Coordinates of C-alpha atoms in Angstrom, one line a residue:
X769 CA 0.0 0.0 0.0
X770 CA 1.2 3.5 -0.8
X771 CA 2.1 6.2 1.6
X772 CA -0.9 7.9 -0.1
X773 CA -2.9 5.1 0.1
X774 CA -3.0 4.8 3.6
X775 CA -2.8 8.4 4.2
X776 CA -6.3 8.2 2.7
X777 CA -7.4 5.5 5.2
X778 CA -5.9 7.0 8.5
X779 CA -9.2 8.5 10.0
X780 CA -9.9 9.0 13.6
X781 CA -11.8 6.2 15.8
X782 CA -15.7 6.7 16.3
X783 CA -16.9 7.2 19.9
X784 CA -17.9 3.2 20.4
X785 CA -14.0 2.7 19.4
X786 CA -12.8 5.6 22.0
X787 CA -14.9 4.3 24.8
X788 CA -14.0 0.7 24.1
X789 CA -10.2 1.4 24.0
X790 CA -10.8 3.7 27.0
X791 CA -12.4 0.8 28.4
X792 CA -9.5 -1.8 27.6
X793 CA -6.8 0.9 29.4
X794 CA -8.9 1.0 32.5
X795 CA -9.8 4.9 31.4
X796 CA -13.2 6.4 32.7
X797 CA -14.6 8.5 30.6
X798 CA -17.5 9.8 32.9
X799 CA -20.0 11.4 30.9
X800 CA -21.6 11.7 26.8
X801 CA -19.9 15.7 26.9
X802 CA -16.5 14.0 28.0
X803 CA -16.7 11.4 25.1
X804 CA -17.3 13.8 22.8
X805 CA -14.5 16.3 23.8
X806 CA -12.3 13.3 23.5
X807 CA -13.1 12.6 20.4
X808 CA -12.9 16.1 18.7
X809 CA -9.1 16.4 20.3
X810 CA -8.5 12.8 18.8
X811 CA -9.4 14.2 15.0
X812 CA -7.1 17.3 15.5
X813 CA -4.2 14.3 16.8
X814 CA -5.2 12.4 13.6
X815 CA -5.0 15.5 11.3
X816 CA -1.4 16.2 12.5
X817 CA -0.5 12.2 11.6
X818 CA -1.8 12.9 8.5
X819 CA 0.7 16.0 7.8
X820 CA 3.4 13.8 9.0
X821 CA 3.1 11.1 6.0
X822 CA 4.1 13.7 3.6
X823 CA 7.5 13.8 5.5
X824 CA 10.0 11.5 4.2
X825 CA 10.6 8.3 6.3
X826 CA 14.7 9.4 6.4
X827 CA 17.6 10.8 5.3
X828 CA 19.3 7.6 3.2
X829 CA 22.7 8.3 2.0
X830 CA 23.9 8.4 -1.2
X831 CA 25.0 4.9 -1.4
X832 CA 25.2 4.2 -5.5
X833 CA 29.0 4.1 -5.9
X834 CA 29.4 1.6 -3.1
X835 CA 30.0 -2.3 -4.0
X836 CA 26.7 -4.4 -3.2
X837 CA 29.1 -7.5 -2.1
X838 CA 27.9 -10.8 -1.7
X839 CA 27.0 -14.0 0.6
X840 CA 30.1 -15.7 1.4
X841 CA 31.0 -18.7 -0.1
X842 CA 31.9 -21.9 2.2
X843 CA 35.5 -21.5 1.9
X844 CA 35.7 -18.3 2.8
X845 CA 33.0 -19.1 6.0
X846 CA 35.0 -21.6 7.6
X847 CA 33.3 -21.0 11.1
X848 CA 30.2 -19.9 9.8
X849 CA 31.1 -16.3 11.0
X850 CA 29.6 -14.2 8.2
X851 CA 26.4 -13.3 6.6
X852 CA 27.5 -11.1 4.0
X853 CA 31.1 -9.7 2.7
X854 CA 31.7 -6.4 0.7
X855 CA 34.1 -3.2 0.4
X856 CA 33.1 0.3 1.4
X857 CA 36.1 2.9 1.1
X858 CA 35.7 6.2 1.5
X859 CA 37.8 9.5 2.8
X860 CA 40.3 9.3 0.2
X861 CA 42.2 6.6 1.9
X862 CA 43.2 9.9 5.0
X863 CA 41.1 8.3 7.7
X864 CA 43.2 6.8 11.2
X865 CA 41.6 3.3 9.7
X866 CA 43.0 3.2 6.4
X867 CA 43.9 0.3 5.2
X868 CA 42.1 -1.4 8.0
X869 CA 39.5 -4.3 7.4
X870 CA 36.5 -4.0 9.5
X871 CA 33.4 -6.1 10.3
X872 CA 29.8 -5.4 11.7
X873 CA 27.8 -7.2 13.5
X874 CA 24.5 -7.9 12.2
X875 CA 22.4 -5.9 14.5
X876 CA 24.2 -2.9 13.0
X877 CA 22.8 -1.5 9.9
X878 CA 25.2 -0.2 7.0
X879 CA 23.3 1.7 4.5
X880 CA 22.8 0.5 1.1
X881 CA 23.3 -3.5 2.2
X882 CA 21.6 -6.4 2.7
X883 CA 18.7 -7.1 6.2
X884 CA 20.5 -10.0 7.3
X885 CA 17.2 -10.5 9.3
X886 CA 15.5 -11.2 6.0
X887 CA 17.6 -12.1 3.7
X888 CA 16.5 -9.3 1.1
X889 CA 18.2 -5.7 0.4
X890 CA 17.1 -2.9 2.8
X891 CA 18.8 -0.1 4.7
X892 CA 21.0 -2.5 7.0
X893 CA 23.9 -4.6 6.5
X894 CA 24.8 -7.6 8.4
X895 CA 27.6 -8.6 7.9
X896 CA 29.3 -10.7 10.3
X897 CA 27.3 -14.2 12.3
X898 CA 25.7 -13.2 15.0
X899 CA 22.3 -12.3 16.8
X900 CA 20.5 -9.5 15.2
X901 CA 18.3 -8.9 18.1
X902 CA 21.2 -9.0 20.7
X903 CA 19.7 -12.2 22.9
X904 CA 21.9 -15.0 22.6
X905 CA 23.8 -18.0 25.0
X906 CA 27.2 -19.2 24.9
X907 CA 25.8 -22.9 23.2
X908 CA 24.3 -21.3 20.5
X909 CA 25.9 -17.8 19.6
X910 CA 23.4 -16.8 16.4
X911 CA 20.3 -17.3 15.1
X912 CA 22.3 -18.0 11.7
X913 CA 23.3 -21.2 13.4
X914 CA 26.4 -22.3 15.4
X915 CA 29.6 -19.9 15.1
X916 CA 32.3 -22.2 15.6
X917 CA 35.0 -21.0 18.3
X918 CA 38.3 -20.6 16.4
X919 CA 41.0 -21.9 19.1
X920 CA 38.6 -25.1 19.3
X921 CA 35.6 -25.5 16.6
X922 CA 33.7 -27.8 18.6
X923 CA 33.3 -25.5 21.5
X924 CA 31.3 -22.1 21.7
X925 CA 32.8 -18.9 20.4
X926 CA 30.4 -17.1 22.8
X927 CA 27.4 -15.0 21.9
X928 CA 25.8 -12.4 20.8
X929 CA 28.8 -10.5 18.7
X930 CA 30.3 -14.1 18.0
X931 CA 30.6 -13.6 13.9
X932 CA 32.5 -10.6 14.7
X933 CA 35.0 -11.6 17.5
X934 CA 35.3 -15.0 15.4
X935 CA 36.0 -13.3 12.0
X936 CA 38.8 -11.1 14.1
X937 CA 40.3 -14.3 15.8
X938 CA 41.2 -16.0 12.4
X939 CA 42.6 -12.7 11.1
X940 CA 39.6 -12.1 8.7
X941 CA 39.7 -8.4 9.6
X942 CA 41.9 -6.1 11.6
X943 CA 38.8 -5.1 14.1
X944 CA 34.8 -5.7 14.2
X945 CA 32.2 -3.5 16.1
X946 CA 29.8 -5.4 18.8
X947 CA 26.6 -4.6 20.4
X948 CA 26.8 -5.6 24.5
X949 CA 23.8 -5.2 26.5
X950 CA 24.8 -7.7 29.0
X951 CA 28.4 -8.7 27.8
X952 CA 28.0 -9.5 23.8
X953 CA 31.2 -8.3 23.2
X954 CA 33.0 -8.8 26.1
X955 CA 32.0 -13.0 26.4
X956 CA 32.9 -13.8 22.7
X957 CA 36.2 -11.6 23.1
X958 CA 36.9 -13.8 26.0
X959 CA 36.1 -17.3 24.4
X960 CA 38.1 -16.2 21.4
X961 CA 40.9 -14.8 22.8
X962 CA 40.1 -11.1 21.4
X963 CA 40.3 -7.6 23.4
X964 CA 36.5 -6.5 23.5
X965 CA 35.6 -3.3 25.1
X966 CA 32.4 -2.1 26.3
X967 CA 32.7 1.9 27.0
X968 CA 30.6 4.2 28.9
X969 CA 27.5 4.1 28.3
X970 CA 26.4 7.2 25.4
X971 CA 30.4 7.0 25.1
X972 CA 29.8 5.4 21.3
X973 CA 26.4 6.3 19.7
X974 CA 24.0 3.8 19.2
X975 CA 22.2 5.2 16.2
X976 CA 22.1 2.2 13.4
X977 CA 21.7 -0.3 16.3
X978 CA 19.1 -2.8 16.2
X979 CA 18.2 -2.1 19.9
X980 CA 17.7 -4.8 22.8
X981 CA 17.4 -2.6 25.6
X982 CA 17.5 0.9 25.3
X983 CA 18.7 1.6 28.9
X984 CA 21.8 -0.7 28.8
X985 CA 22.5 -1.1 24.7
X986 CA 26.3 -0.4 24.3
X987 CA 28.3 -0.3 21.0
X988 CA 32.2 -1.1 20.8
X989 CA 35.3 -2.7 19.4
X990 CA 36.5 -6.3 19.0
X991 CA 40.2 -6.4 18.1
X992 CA 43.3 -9.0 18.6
X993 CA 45.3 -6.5 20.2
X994 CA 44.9 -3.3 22.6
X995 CA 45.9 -0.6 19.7
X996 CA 43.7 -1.2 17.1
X997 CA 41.2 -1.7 19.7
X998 CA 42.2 2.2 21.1
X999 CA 42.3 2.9 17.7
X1000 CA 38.4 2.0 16.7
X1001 CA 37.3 3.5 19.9
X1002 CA 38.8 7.1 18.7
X1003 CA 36.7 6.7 15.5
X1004 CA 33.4 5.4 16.9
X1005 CA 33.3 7.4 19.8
X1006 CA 32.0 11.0 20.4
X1007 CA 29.4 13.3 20.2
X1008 CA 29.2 13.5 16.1
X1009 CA 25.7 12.8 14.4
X1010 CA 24.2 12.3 17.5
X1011 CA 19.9 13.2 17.3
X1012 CA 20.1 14.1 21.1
X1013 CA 22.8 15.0 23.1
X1014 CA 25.1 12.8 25.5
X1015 CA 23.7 12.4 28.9
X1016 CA 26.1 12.4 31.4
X1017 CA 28.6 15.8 29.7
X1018 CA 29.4 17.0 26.7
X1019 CA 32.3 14.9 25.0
X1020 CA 35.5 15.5 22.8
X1021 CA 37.3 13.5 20.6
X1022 CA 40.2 11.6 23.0
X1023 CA 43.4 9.8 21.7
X1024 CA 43.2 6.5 23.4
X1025 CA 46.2 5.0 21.6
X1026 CA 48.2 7.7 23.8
X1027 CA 47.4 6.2 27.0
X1028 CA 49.2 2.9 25.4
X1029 CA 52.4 4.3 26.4
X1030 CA 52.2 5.4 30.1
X1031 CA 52.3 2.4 32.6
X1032 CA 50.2 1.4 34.9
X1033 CA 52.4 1.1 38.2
X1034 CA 51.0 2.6 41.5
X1035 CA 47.5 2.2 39.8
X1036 CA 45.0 0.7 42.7
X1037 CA 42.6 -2.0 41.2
X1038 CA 40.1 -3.8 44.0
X1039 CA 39.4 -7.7 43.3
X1040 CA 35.9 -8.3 43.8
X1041 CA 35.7 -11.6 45.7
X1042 CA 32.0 -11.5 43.8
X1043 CA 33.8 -11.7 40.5
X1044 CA 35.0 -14.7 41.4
X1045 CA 32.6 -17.2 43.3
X1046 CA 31.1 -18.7 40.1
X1047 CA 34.1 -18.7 38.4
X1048 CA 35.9 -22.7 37.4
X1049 CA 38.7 -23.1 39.6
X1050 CA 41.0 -23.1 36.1
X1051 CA 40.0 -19.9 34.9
X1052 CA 39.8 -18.5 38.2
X1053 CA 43.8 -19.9 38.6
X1054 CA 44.8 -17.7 35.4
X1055 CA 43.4 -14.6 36.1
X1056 CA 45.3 -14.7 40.0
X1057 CA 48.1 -15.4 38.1
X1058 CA 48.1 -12.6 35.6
X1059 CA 47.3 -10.3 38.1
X1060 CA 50.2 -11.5 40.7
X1061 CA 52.2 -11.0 37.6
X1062 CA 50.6 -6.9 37.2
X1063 CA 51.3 -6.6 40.6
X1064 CA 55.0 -8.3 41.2
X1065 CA 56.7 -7.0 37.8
X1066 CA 54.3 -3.2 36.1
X1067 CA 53.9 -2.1 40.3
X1068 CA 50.1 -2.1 40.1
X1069 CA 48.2 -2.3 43.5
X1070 CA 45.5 -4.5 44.3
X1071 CA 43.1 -5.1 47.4
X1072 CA 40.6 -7.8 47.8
X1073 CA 37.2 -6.0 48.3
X1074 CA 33.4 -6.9 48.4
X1075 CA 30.8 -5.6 47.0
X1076 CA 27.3 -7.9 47.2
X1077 CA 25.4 -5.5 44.7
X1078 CA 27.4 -7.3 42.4
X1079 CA 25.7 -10.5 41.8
X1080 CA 22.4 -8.1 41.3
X1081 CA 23.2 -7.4 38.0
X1082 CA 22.2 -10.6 36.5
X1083 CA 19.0 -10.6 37.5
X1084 CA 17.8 -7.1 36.9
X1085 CA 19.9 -6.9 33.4
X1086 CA 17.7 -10.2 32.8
X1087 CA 13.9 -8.7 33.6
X1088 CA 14.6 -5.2 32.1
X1089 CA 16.1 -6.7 29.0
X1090 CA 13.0 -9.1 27.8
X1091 CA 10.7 -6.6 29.7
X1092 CA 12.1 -3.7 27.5
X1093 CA 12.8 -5.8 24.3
X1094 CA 9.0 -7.0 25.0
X1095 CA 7.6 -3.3 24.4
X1096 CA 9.5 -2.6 21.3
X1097 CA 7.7 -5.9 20.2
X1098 CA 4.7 -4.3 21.0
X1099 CA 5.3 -1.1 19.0
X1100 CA 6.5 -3.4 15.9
X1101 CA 10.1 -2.9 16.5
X1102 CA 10.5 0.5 17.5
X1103 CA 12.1 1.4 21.0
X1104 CA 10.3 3.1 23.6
X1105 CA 12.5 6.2 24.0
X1106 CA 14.2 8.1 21.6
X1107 CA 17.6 7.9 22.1
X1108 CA 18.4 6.2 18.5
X1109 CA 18.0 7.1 15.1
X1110 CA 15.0 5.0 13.5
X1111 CA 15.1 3.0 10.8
X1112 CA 11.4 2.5 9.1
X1113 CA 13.4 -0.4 6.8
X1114 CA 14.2 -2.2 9.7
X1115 CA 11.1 -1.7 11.3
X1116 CA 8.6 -3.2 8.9
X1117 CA 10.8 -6.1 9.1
X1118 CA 11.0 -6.4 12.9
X1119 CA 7.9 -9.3 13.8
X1120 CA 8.7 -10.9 10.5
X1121 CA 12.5 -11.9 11.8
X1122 CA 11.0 -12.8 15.1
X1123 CA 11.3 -16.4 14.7
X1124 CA 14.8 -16.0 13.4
X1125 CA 15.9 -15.6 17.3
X1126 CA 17.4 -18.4 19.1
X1127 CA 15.3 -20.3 21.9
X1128 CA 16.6 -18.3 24.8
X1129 CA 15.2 -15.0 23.0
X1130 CA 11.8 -16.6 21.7
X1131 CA 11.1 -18.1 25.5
X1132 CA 12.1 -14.6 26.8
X1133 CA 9.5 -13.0 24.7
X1134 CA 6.2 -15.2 25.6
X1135 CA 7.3 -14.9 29.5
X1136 CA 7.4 -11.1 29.0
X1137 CA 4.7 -10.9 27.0
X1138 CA 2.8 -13.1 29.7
X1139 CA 3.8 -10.8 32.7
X1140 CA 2.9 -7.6 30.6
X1141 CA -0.6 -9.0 29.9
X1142 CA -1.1 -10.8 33.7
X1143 CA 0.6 -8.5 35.8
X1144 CA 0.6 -5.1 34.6
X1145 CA 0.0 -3.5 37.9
X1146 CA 3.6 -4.8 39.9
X1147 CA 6.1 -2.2 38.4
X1148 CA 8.5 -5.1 37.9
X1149 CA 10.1 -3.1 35.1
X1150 CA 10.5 0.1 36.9
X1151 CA 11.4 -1.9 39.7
X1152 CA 14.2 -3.1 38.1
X1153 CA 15.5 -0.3 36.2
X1154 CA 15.7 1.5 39.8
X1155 CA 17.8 -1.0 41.1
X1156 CA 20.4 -0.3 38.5
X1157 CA 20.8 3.1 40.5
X1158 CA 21.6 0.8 43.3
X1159 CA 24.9 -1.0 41.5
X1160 CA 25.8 2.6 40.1
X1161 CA 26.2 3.6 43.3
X1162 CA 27.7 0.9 45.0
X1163 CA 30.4 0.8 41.8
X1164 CA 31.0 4.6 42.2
X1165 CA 31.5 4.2 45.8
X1166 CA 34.4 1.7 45.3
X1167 CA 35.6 3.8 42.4
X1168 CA 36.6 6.6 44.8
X1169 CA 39.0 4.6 45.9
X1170 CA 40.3 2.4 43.3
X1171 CA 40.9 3.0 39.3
X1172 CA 39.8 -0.1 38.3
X1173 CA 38.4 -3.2 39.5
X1174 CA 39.0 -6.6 38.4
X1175 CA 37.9 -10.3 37.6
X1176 CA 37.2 -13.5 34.8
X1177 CA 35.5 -12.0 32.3
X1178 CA 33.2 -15.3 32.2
X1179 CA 33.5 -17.6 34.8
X1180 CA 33.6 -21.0 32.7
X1181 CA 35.3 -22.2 30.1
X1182 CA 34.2 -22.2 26.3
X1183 CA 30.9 -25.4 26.6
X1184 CA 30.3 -27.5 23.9
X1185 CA 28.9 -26.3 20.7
X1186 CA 24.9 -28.4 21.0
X1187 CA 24.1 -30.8 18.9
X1188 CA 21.1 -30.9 16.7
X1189 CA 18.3 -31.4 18.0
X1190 CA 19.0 -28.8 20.8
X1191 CA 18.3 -29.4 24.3
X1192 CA 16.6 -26.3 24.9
X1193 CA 16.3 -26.4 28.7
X1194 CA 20.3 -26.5 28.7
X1195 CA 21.1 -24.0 26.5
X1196 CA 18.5 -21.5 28.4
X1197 CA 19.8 -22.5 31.8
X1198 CA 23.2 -21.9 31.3
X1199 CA 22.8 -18.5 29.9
X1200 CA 22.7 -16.5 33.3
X1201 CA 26.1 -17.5 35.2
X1202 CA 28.0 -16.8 32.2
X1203 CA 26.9 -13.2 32.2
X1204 CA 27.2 -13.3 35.7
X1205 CA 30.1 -10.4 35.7
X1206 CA 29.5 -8.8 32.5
X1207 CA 25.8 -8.1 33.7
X1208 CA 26.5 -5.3 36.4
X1209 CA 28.6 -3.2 34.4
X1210 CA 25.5 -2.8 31.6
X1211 CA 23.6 -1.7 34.4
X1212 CA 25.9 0.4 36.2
X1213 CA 27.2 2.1 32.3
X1214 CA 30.8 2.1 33.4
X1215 CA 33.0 0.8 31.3
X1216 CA 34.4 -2.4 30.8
X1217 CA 37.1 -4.3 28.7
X1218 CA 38.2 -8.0 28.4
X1219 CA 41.6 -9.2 27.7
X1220 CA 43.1 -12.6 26.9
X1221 CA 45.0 -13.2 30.2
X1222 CA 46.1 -17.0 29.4
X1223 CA 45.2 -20.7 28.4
X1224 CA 43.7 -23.4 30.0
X1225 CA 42.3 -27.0 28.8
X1226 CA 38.7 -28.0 28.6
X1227 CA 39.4 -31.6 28.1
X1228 CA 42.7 -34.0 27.7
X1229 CA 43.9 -33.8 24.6
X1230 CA 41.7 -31.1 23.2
X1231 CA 43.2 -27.3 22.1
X1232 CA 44.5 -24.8 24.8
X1233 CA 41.6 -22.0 25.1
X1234 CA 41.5 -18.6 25.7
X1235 CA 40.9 -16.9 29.3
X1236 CA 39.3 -13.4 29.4
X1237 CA 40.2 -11.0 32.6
X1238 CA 38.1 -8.0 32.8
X1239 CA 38.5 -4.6 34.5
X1240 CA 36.1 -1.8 35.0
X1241 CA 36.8 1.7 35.3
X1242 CA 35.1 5.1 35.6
X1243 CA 33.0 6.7 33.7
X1244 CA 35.3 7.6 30.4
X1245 CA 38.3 6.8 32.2
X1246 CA 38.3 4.5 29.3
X1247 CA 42.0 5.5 28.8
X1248 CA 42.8 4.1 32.4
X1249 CA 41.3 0.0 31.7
X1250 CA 42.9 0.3 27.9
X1251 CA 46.6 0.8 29.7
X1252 CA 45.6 -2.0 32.3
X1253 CA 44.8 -4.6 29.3
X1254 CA 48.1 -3.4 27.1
X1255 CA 50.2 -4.5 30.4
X1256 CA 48.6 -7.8 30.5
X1257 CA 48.8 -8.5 26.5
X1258 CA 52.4 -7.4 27.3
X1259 CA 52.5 -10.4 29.8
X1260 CA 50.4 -12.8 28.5
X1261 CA 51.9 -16.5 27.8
X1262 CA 51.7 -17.7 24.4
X1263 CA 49.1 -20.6 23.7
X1264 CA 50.6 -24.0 24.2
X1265 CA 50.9 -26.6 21.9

């Protein structure tokens, strides 16, 4: 149907309609002379919907010159980490990325491309494996099927920015950009041995970003190494093309890769004995051992510390994301508040790629959806959003103290990729311990990074894998956790044989 079509079509609700919707949202309308007031101010609301179909649905960028790319061909998707391949360039070959390959993760949209969603050209490019609605487990990592973990293809690469930590891992491309809403960047870096950082939050704009959760959504680089990682964030981040302005300050441009060359001695970094109580005694054993290697040889001081609202963050990142994600549902894929650019393309094709989600996401959905229509009077949602206040606080309390603080990434090892047909129960159970210290930091908005910090073996016989150790900072003390993870790539061991 044309715009002018339905334009002809839009017309306001008859007083039976208003009274029954009324009716349905528990509004009393008292009175005939009420019902009619309300239905005269509802034609004037309708008029001014009218006017706005003759507005153009967005600004699309010239994107003629650019080559359309293609699906990529087995050999070239070894791990099953990509949806789509192709070449922009642009700048003249000037920009600090020159040269560099990038991928995107397919919940961000590149103008011009291919909806990886359906599988048909739109606005949004999807390029690297992974899940486009940012709800995935460490068993299966995207709803394009398993991305095979590239230190050990029979184990998880993590989830939901797997394609992208994956196609950096194997040296696809020099550095990827990740969505983490409760540690999508940060878990893959870790299974895959990658440097994934998650800044403050409004650090890196979200416009372009098939939202999750509007109140936690973060975008940010995957790399193999600490530079190019600085590097990316020095690009992405920033106040440019922003519809509404940054909420905590006003931000300039910073050169990250600069704080690669002070060091990190006398720095005070607290251990959260939290961080560590889910964690597998062999992961746990290499992050204690790269940090009594930061502290004996770069002079960087570290205290054991508590802090219980830690192991909050779980649960509330885990009601306010399919509570949130559940409206958005409602409103046919548009987000609740405003703080992203809108893509009508992506939109109209938002319930059709529903079913394109993994189990954990479609189970999330019917319980919110449930709760929403069964208990829409317990405030679970704001209830939950509030207590994200609660680990803000608690984090900036220990952060007048301390720089950083620090723990495993993910507390277990890489699990077995499933096996067809899935066990659904297991792959939904095991989803909340493994974002059981990524989780807080969403909530809380200060940022985060993951590092490789050593190796250890899942089973006899079987590859060495990857072990993430994460530190949080400040609020865009981003500088301060990127010098932290350059001193322990410095002292990382190399993988065994």
């Amino acid at each position: 149907m044309s715009e002018a079509e339905f334009k002809s079509l839009l017309e306001s609700p008859s007083k039976t309609e208003i009274k029954d919707l009324a009716s349905e949202l528990g509004i009393r309308i008292p009175d005939e002379e009420t019902l009619t007031v309300y239905t005269r101010a509802i034609q004037v609301t309708t008029e001014g919907a009218k006017s706005i179909l003759d507005w153009p649905e967005s600004e699309v960028t010239d994107v003629t010159f650019r080559d359309r790319g293609h699906a990529p061909s087995n050999q070239e998707n070894s791990h099953n980490q990509w949806v789509w391949k192709c070449e922009i360039t642009g700048n003249e070959g000037k920009g600090i990325l020159a040269g560099k390959r990038v991928a995107i993760k397919d919940s961000v949209a590149v103008a011009g491309l291919p909806d990886g969603r359906r599988k048909r050209r739109s606005q949004g490019l999807y390029p690297s494996n992974g899940c486009p609605f940012g709800r995935s487990d460490p068993k299966r990592s995207s709803c394009h099927g398993v991305v095979n973990n590239p230190h050990d293809p029979t184990r998880s690469s993590g989830g939901s920015s797997s394609g992208s930590s994956v196609a950096v891992a194997l040296g696809d491309v020099d550095m990827a950009i990740g969505s983490d809403t409760g540690g999508s960047i940060r878990m893959p870096g870790a299974f895959c041995g990658c440097v994934g950082l998650k800044s403050t939050l409004d650090l890196v704009p979200t416009l372009g970003l098939n939202a999750c959760m509007q109140s936690c959504d973060h975008v940010g680089p995957i790399c193999k190494d600490v530079y190019n990682c600085a590097l990316l964030l020095e690009t992405i981040a920033g106040p440019e093309d922003r519809l509404y302005p940054v909420r905590a300050r006003d931000l300039e441009r910073e050169k990250y890769t600069e704080h690669l060359s002070k060091n990190v001695e006398g720095l005070r970094v607290a251990i959260v004995k939290e961080g560590f109580q889910y964690s597998d005694p062999d992961v746990n054993s290499a992050v204690l051992a790269m940090i009594d290697k930061l502290r004996d040889t770069r002079g960087v001081i570290f205290e054991d510390i508590s802090v219980p609202a830690h192991a909050e963050g779980v649960k509330v990142l885990s009601v306010t994301r399919n509570l949130e994600y559940t409206i958005g549902i409602q409103q046919n894929g548009q987000p609740y508040t405003g703080r992203t650019y809108l893509m009508p393309d992506m939109i109209k094709s938002f319930k059709d790629a529903l079913n394109n989600q993994n189990e954990y996401g479609k189970i999330s959905t019917i319980w919110s959806a449930f709760y929403n229509k069964r208990f829409p009077t317990l405030n679970l949602l704001p209830r939950a959003i509030n207590r994200m206040a609660v680990i803000r606080s608690a984090y900036q309390k220990v952060f007048e103290k301390y720089h950083a603080v620090v723990m495993p990434t993910v507390p277990i090892k890489p699990p077995k990729n499933p096996v067809e047909p899935l066990d659904i129960y297991a792959r939904t159970e095991s989803y909340i311990p493994v974002t059981f210290n990524t989780s807080p930091f969403n909530a809380s908005g200060h940022p985060s990074i993951t590092v490789n910090c050593g190796y250890v073996q899942a089973e006899r016989d079987r590859p060495f894998l990857p072990v993430g150790i994460q530190f949080s900072g400040r609020f865009y003390e981003e500088g301060v956790i990127l010098r932290l993870a350059k001193a322990v790539e410095d002292l990382c061991p190399p993988q065994p044989n």
